[in-house]
Tab-separated table of C-alpha atoms in Angstrom:
chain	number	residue	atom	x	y	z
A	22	UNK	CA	24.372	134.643	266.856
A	23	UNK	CA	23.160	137.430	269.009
A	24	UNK	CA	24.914	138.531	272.281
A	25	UNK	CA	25.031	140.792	274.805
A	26	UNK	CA	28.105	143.371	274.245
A	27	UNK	CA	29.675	145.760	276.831
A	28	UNK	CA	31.709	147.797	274.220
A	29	UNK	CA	32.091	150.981	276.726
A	30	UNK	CA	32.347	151.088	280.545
A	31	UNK	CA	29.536	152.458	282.112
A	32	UNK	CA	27.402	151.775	279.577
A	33	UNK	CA	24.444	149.630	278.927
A	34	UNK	CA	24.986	146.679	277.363
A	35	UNK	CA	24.270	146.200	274.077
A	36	UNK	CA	22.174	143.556	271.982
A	37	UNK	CA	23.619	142.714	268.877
A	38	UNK	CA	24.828	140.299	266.066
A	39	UNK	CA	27.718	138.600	265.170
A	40	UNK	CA	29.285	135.641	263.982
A	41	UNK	CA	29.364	132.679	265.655
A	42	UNK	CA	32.354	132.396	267.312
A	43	UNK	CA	35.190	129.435	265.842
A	44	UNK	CA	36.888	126.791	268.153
A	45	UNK	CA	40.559	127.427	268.666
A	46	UNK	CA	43.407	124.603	269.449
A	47	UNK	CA	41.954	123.139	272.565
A	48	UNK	CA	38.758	125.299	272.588
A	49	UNK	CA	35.303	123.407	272.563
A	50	UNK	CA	32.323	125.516	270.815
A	51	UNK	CA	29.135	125.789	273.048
A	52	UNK	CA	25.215	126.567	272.315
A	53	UNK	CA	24.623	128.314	275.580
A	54	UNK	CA	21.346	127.078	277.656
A	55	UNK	CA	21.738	129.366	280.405
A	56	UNK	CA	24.612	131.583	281.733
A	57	UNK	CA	23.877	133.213	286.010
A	58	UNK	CA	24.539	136.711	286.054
A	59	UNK	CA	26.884	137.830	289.299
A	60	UNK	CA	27.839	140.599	290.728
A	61	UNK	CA	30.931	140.290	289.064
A	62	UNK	CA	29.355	141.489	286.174
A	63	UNK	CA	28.013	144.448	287.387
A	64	UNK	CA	31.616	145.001	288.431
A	65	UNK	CA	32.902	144.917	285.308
A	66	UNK	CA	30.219	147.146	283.757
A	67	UNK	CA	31.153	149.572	286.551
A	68	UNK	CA	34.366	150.126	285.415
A	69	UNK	CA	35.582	148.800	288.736
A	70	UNK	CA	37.210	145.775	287.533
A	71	UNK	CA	41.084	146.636	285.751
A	72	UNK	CA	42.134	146.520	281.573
A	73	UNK	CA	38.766	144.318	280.776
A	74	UNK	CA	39.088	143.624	276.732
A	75	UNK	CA	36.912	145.721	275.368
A	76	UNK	CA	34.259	144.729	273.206
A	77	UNK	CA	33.738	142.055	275.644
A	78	UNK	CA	30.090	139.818	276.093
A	79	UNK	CA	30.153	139.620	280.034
A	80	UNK	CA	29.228	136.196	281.953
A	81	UNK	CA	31.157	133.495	283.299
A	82	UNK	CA	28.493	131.307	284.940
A	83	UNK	CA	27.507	129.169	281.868
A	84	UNK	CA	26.061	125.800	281.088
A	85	UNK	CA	26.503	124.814	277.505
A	86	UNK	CA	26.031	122.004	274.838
A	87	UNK	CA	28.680	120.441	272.943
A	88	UNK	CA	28.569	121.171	269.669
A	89	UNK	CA	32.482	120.624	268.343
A	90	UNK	CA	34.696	117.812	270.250
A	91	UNK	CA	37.805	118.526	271.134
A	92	UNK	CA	40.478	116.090	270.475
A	93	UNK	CA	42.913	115.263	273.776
A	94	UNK	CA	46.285	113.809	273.895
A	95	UNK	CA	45.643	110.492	272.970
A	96	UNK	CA	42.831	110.889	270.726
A	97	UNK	CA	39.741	110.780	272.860
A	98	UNK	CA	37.541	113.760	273.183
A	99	UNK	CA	37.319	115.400	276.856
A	100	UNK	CA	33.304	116.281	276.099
A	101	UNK	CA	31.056	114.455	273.486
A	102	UNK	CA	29.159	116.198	271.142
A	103	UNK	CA	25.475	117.126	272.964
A	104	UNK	CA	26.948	116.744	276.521
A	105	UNK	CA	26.285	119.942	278.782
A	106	UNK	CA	29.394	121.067	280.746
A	107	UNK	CA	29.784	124.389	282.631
A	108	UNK	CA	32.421	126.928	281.857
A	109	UNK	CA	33.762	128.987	285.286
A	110	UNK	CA	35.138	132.273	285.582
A	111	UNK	CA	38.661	130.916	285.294
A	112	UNK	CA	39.540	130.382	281.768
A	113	UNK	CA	43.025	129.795	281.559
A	114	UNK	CA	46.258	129.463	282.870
A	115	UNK	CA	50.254	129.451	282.596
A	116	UNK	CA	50.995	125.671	284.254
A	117	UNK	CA	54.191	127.443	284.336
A	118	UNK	CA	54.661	130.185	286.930
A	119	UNK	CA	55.235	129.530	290.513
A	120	UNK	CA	51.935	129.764	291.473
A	121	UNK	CA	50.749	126.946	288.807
A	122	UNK	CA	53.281	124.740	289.685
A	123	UNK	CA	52.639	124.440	293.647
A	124	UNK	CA	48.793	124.133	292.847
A	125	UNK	CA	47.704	127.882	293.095
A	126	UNK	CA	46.327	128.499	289.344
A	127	UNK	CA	43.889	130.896	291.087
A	128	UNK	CA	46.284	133.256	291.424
A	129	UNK	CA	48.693	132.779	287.962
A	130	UNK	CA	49.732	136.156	286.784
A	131	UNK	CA	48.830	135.433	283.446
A	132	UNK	CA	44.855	133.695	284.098
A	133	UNK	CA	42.304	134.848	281.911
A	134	UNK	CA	39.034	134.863	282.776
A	135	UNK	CA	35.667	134.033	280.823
A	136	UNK	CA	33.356	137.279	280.469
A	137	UNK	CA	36.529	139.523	281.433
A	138	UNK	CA	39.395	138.711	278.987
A	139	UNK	CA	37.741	136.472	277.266
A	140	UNK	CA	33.887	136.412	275.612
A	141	UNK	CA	31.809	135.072	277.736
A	142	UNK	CA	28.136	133.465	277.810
A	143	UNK	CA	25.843	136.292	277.756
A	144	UNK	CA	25.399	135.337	273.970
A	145	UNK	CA	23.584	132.173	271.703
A	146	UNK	CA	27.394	130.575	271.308
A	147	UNK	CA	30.566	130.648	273.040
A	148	UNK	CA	33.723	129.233	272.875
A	149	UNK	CA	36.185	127.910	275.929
A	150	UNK	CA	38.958	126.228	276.605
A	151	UNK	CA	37.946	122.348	277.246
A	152	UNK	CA	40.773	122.193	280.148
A	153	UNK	CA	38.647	124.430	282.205
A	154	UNK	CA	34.964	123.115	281.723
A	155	UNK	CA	33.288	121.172	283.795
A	156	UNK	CA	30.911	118.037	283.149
A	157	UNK	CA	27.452	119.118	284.969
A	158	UNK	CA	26.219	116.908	287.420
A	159	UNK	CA	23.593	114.911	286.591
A	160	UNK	CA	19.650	115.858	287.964
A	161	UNK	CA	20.629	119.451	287.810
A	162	UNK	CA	18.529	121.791	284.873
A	163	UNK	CA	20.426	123.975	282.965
A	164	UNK	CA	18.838	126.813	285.338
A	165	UNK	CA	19.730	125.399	288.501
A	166	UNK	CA	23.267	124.537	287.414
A	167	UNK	CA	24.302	127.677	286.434
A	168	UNK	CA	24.254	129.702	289.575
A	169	UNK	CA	26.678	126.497	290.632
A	170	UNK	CA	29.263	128.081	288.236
A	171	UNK	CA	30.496	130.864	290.564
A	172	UNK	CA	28.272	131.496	293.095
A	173	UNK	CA	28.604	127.936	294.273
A	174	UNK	CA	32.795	127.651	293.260
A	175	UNK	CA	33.598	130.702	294.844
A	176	UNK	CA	31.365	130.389	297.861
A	177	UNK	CA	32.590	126.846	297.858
A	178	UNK	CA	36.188	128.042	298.204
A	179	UNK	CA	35.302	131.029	300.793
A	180	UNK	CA	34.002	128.465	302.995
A	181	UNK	CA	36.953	126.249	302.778
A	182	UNK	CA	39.155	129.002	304.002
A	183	UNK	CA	37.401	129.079	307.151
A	184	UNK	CA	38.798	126.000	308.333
A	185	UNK	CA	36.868	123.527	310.470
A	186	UNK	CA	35.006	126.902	311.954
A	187	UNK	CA	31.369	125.938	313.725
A	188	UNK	CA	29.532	128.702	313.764
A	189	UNK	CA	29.783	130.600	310.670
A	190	UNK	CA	28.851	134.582	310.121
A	191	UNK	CA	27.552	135.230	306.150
A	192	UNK	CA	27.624	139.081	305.300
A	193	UNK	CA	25.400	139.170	302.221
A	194	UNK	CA	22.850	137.025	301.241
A	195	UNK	CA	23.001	136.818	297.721
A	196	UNK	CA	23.507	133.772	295.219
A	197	UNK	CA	26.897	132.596	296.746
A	198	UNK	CA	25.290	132.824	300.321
A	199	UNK	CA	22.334	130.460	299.203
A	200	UNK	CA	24.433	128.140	298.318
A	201	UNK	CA	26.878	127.914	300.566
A	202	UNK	CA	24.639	127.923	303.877
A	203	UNK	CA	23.366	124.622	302.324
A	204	UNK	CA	26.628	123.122	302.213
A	205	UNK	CA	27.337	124.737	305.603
A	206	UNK	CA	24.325	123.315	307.565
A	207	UNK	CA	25.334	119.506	305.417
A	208	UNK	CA	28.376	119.681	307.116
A	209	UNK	CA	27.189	119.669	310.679
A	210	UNK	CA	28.236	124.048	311.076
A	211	UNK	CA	25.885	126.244	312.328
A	212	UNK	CA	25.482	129.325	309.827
A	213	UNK	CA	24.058	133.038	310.880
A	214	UNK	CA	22.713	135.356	308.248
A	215	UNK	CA	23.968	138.952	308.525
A	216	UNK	CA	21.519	141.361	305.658
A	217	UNK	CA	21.019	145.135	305.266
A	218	UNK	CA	18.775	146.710	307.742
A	219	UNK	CA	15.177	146.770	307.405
A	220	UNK	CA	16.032	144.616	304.317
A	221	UNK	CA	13.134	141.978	305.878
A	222	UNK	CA	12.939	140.014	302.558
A	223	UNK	CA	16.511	138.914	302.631
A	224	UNK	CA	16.151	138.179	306.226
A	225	UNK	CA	13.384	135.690	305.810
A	226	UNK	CA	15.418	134.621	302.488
A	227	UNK	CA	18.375	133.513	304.842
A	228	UNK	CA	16.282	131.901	307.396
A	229	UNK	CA	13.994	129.819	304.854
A	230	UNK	CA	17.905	128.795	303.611
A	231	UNK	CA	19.080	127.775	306.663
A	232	UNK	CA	20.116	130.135	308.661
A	233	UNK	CA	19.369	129.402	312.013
A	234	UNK	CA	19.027	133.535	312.614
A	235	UNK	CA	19.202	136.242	311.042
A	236	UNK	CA	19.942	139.785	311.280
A	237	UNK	CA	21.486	142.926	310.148
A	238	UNK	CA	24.866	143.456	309.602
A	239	UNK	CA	25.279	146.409	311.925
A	240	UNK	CA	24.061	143.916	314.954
A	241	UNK	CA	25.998	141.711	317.280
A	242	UNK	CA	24.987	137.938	316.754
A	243	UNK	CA	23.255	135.731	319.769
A	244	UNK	CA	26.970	133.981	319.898
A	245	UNK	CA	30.543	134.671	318.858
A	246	UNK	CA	31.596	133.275	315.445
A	247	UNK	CA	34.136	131.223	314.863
A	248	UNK	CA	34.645	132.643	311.087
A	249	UNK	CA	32.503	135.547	309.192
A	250	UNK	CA	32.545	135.223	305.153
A	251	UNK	CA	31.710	138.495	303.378
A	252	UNK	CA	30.048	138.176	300.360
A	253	UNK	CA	28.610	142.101	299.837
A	254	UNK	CA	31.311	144.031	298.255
A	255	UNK	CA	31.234	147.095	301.006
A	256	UNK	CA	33.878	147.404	303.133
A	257	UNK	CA	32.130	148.571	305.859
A	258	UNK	CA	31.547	145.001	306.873
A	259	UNK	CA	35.623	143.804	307.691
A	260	UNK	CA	35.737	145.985	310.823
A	261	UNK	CA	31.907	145.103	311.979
A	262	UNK	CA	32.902	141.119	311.484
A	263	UNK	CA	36.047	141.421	312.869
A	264	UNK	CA	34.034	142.393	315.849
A	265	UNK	CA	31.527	139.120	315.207
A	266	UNK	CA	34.585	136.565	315.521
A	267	UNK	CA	35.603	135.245	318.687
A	268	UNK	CA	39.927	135.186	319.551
A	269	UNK	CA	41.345	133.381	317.206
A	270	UNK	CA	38.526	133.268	314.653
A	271	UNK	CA	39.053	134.724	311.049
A	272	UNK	CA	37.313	136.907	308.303
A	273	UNK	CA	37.295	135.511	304.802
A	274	UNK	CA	35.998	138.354	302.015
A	275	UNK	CA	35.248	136.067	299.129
A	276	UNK	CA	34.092	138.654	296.326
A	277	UNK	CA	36.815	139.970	293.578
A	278	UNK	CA	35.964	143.524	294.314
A	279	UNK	CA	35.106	145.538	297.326
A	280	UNK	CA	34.837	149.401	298.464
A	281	UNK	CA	37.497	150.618	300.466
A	282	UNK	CA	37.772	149.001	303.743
A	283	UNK	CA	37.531	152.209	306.910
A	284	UNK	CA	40.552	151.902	309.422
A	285	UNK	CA	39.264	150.283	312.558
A	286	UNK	CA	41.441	149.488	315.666
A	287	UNK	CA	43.650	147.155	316.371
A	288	UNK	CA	41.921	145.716	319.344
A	289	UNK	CA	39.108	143.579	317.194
A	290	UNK	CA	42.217	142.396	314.907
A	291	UNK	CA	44.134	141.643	318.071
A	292	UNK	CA	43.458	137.827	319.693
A	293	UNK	CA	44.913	135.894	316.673
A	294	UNK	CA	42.284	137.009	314.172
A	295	UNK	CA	42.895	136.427	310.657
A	296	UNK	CA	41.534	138.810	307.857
A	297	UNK	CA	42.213	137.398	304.237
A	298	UNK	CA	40.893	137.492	300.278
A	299	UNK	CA	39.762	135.158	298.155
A	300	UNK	CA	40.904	134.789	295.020
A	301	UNK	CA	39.560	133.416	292.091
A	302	UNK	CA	39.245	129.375	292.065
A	303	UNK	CA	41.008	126.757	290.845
A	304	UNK	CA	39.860	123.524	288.880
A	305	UNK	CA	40.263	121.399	291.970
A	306	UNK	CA	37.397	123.750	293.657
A	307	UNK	CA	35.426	123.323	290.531
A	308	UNK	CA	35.511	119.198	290.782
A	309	UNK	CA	35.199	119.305	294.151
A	310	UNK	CA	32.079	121.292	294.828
A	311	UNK	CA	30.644	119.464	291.713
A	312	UNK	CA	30.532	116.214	293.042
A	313	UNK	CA	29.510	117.575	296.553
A	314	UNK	CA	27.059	119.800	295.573
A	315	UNK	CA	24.337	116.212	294.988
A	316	UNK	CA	24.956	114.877	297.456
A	317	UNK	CA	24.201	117.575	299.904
A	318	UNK	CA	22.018	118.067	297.589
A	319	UNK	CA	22.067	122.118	296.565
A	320	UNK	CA	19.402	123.869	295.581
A	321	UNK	CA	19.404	127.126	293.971
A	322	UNK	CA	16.464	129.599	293.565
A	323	UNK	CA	16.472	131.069	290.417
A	324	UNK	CA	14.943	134.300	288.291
A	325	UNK	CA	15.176	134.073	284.779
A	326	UNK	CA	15.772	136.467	282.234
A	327	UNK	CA	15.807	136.416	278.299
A	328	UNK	CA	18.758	137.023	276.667
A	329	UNK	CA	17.581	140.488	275.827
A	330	UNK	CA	16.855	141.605	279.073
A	331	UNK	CA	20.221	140.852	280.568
A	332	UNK	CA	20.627	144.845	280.818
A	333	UNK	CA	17.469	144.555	283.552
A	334	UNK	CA	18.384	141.618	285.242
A	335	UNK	CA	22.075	143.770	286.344
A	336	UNK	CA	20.070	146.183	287.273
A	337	UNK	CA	17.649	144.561	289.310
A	338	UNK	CA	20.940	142.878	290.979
A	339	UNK	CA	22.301	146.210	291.930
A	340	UNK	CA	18.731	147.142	293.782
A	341	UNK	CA	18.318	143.984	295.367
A	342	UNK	CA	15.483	143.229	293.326
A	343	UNK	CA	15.099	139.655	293.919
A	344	UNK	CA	16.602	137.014	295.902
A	345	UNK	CA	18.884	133.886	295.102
A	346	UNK	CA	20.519	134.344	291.356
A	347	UNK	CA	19.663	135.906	287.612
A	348	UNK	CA	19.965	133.309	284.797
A	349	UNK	CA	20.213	134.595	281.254
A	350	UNK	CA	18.406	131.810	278.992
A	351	UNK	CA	18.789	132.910	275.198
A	352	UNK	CA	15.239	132.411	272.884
């Protein structure tokens, strides 16, 4: 099979060879129809991310096809042989540390996660634990599901954090913000778009979403927010939401990396404001915002990608080439 190998941080990735990868106990063995690229990704390339396994093929946003069942307690396969399911970023868990056990697998010490510890679908073939797949919903292509894999999970979870909040701040209008202003505006919340400034693309982007305005982040909104969810990994955003939300309101940073965040004073913390991460998901996201995401419905916008060119497609990420989500779709 051919896949896309990061075998040296901060370096390109690399197009090369190799055998097809063989099912494990447990594991089911994928053709991969499409995999998103995230920011993630980029994070890991950057060396930013800690002890990746190296060789490692990135992506964790994929949408596969059966090719090897995979036997359950009982006999009965989880997946049939052709069915598409979606492999997350979470790849595996304990079930046996304190965090499994009260219903917290997001944050197990020993997780592993797909295009990070473990290969992941920037490649023709990949293998994954069944456990942690997904069944894709039905009516979605392989291109429109895959953005759903992390983008939509993670925003999915961000927004979840913010309680019953109304009006709803997103910093970053990327791939999760697409999504999750959809599922916002379904559940009866108002949603404002926060984007660079003079970044007039991803302004209109937000609005055409959803967003009943738009700005940039360095503005005050029409209204106070009841919760702010940062999706752009710069720091530089906490203290300017924290400033956004109303007493009592809270700040939810839903990516897995972000710069260092500048001290800021206690007064816009001060009112019973809450600052806090997110972390990961857990399957119970996953089956969750699968079964929502229809009926709202969700809709991604996609840019696709070869295989080969997944190299181009981070890049173009990093500039802010292109709005909604990358999807790698192999020849």
């Amino acid at each position: 099979m051919r896949a896309l190998v990061l075998s040296e941080l901060r370096r390109p990735l690399q197009l090369v060879e190799r055998p097809d990868p063989t099912p494990g106990p447990g594991q089911v063995l994928l053709r991969v129809r499409a995999c998103a690229v995230c920011r993630t990704d980029l994070h890991l390339v950057d060396g930013e991310l800690p002890d990746p396994k190296l060789p490692i093929v990135p992506g964790h946003e994929i949408v596969g096809e059966v090719l090897s069942e995979v036997p359950l307690p009982g006999g009965a396969p989880r997946f049939s042989r052709g069915a598409r399911v979606g492999v997350p970023w979470l790849g595996f868990t304990c079930g046996e540390c304190e965090h499994c056990i009260a219903g917290r697998e997001n944050l197990c010490n020993r997780a592993r996660f797909t295009g990070y510890q473990i290969d992941g679908g920037f490649a023709e073939r990949v293998v994954a634990d069944a456990r942690y797949c997904f069944p894709i919903p039905e009516g979605y292509p392989d291109l429109q599901a895959a953005p759903l894999l992390c983008a939509g999970l993670i925003g999915y979870r961000t927004l979840r954090m913010a309680g019953d909040a109304g009006r709803i701040g997103i910093y970053g209008f990327g791939a999760a913000a697409h999504i999750v202003v959809q599922v916002a505006r379904h559940q009866g919340r108002r949603v404002l778009g926060f984007v660079r400034a003079g970044d007039e693309k991803s302004r209109e982007f937000a609005l055409a979403m959803g967003a009943e305005w738009a700005g940039a982040s360095n503005e005050a909104p029409p209204v106070e927010l009841d919760a702010a969810l940062i999706f752009a990994p710069a720091g530089e955003l906490v203290p300017a939401a924290l400033r956004a939300v109303r007493k009592g309101g809270s700040v939810v940073c839903g990516g897995i990396h972000m710069s260092d965040i500048p001290s800021f004073p206690y007064s816009i913390l001060w009112g019973e404001r809450v600052l806090r991460s997110v972390a990961n998901l857990t399957r119970q996201d996953g089956e969750e915002f699968l079964a929502l995401a229809p009926r709202v419905p969700v809709r991604t916008e996609v840019n696709v990608y070869p295989l080969e060119k997944g190299a181009a497609a981070l890049e173009d990420l990093r500039h802010g080439r292109f709005s909604g989500a990358a999807v790698l779709v192999p020849s």
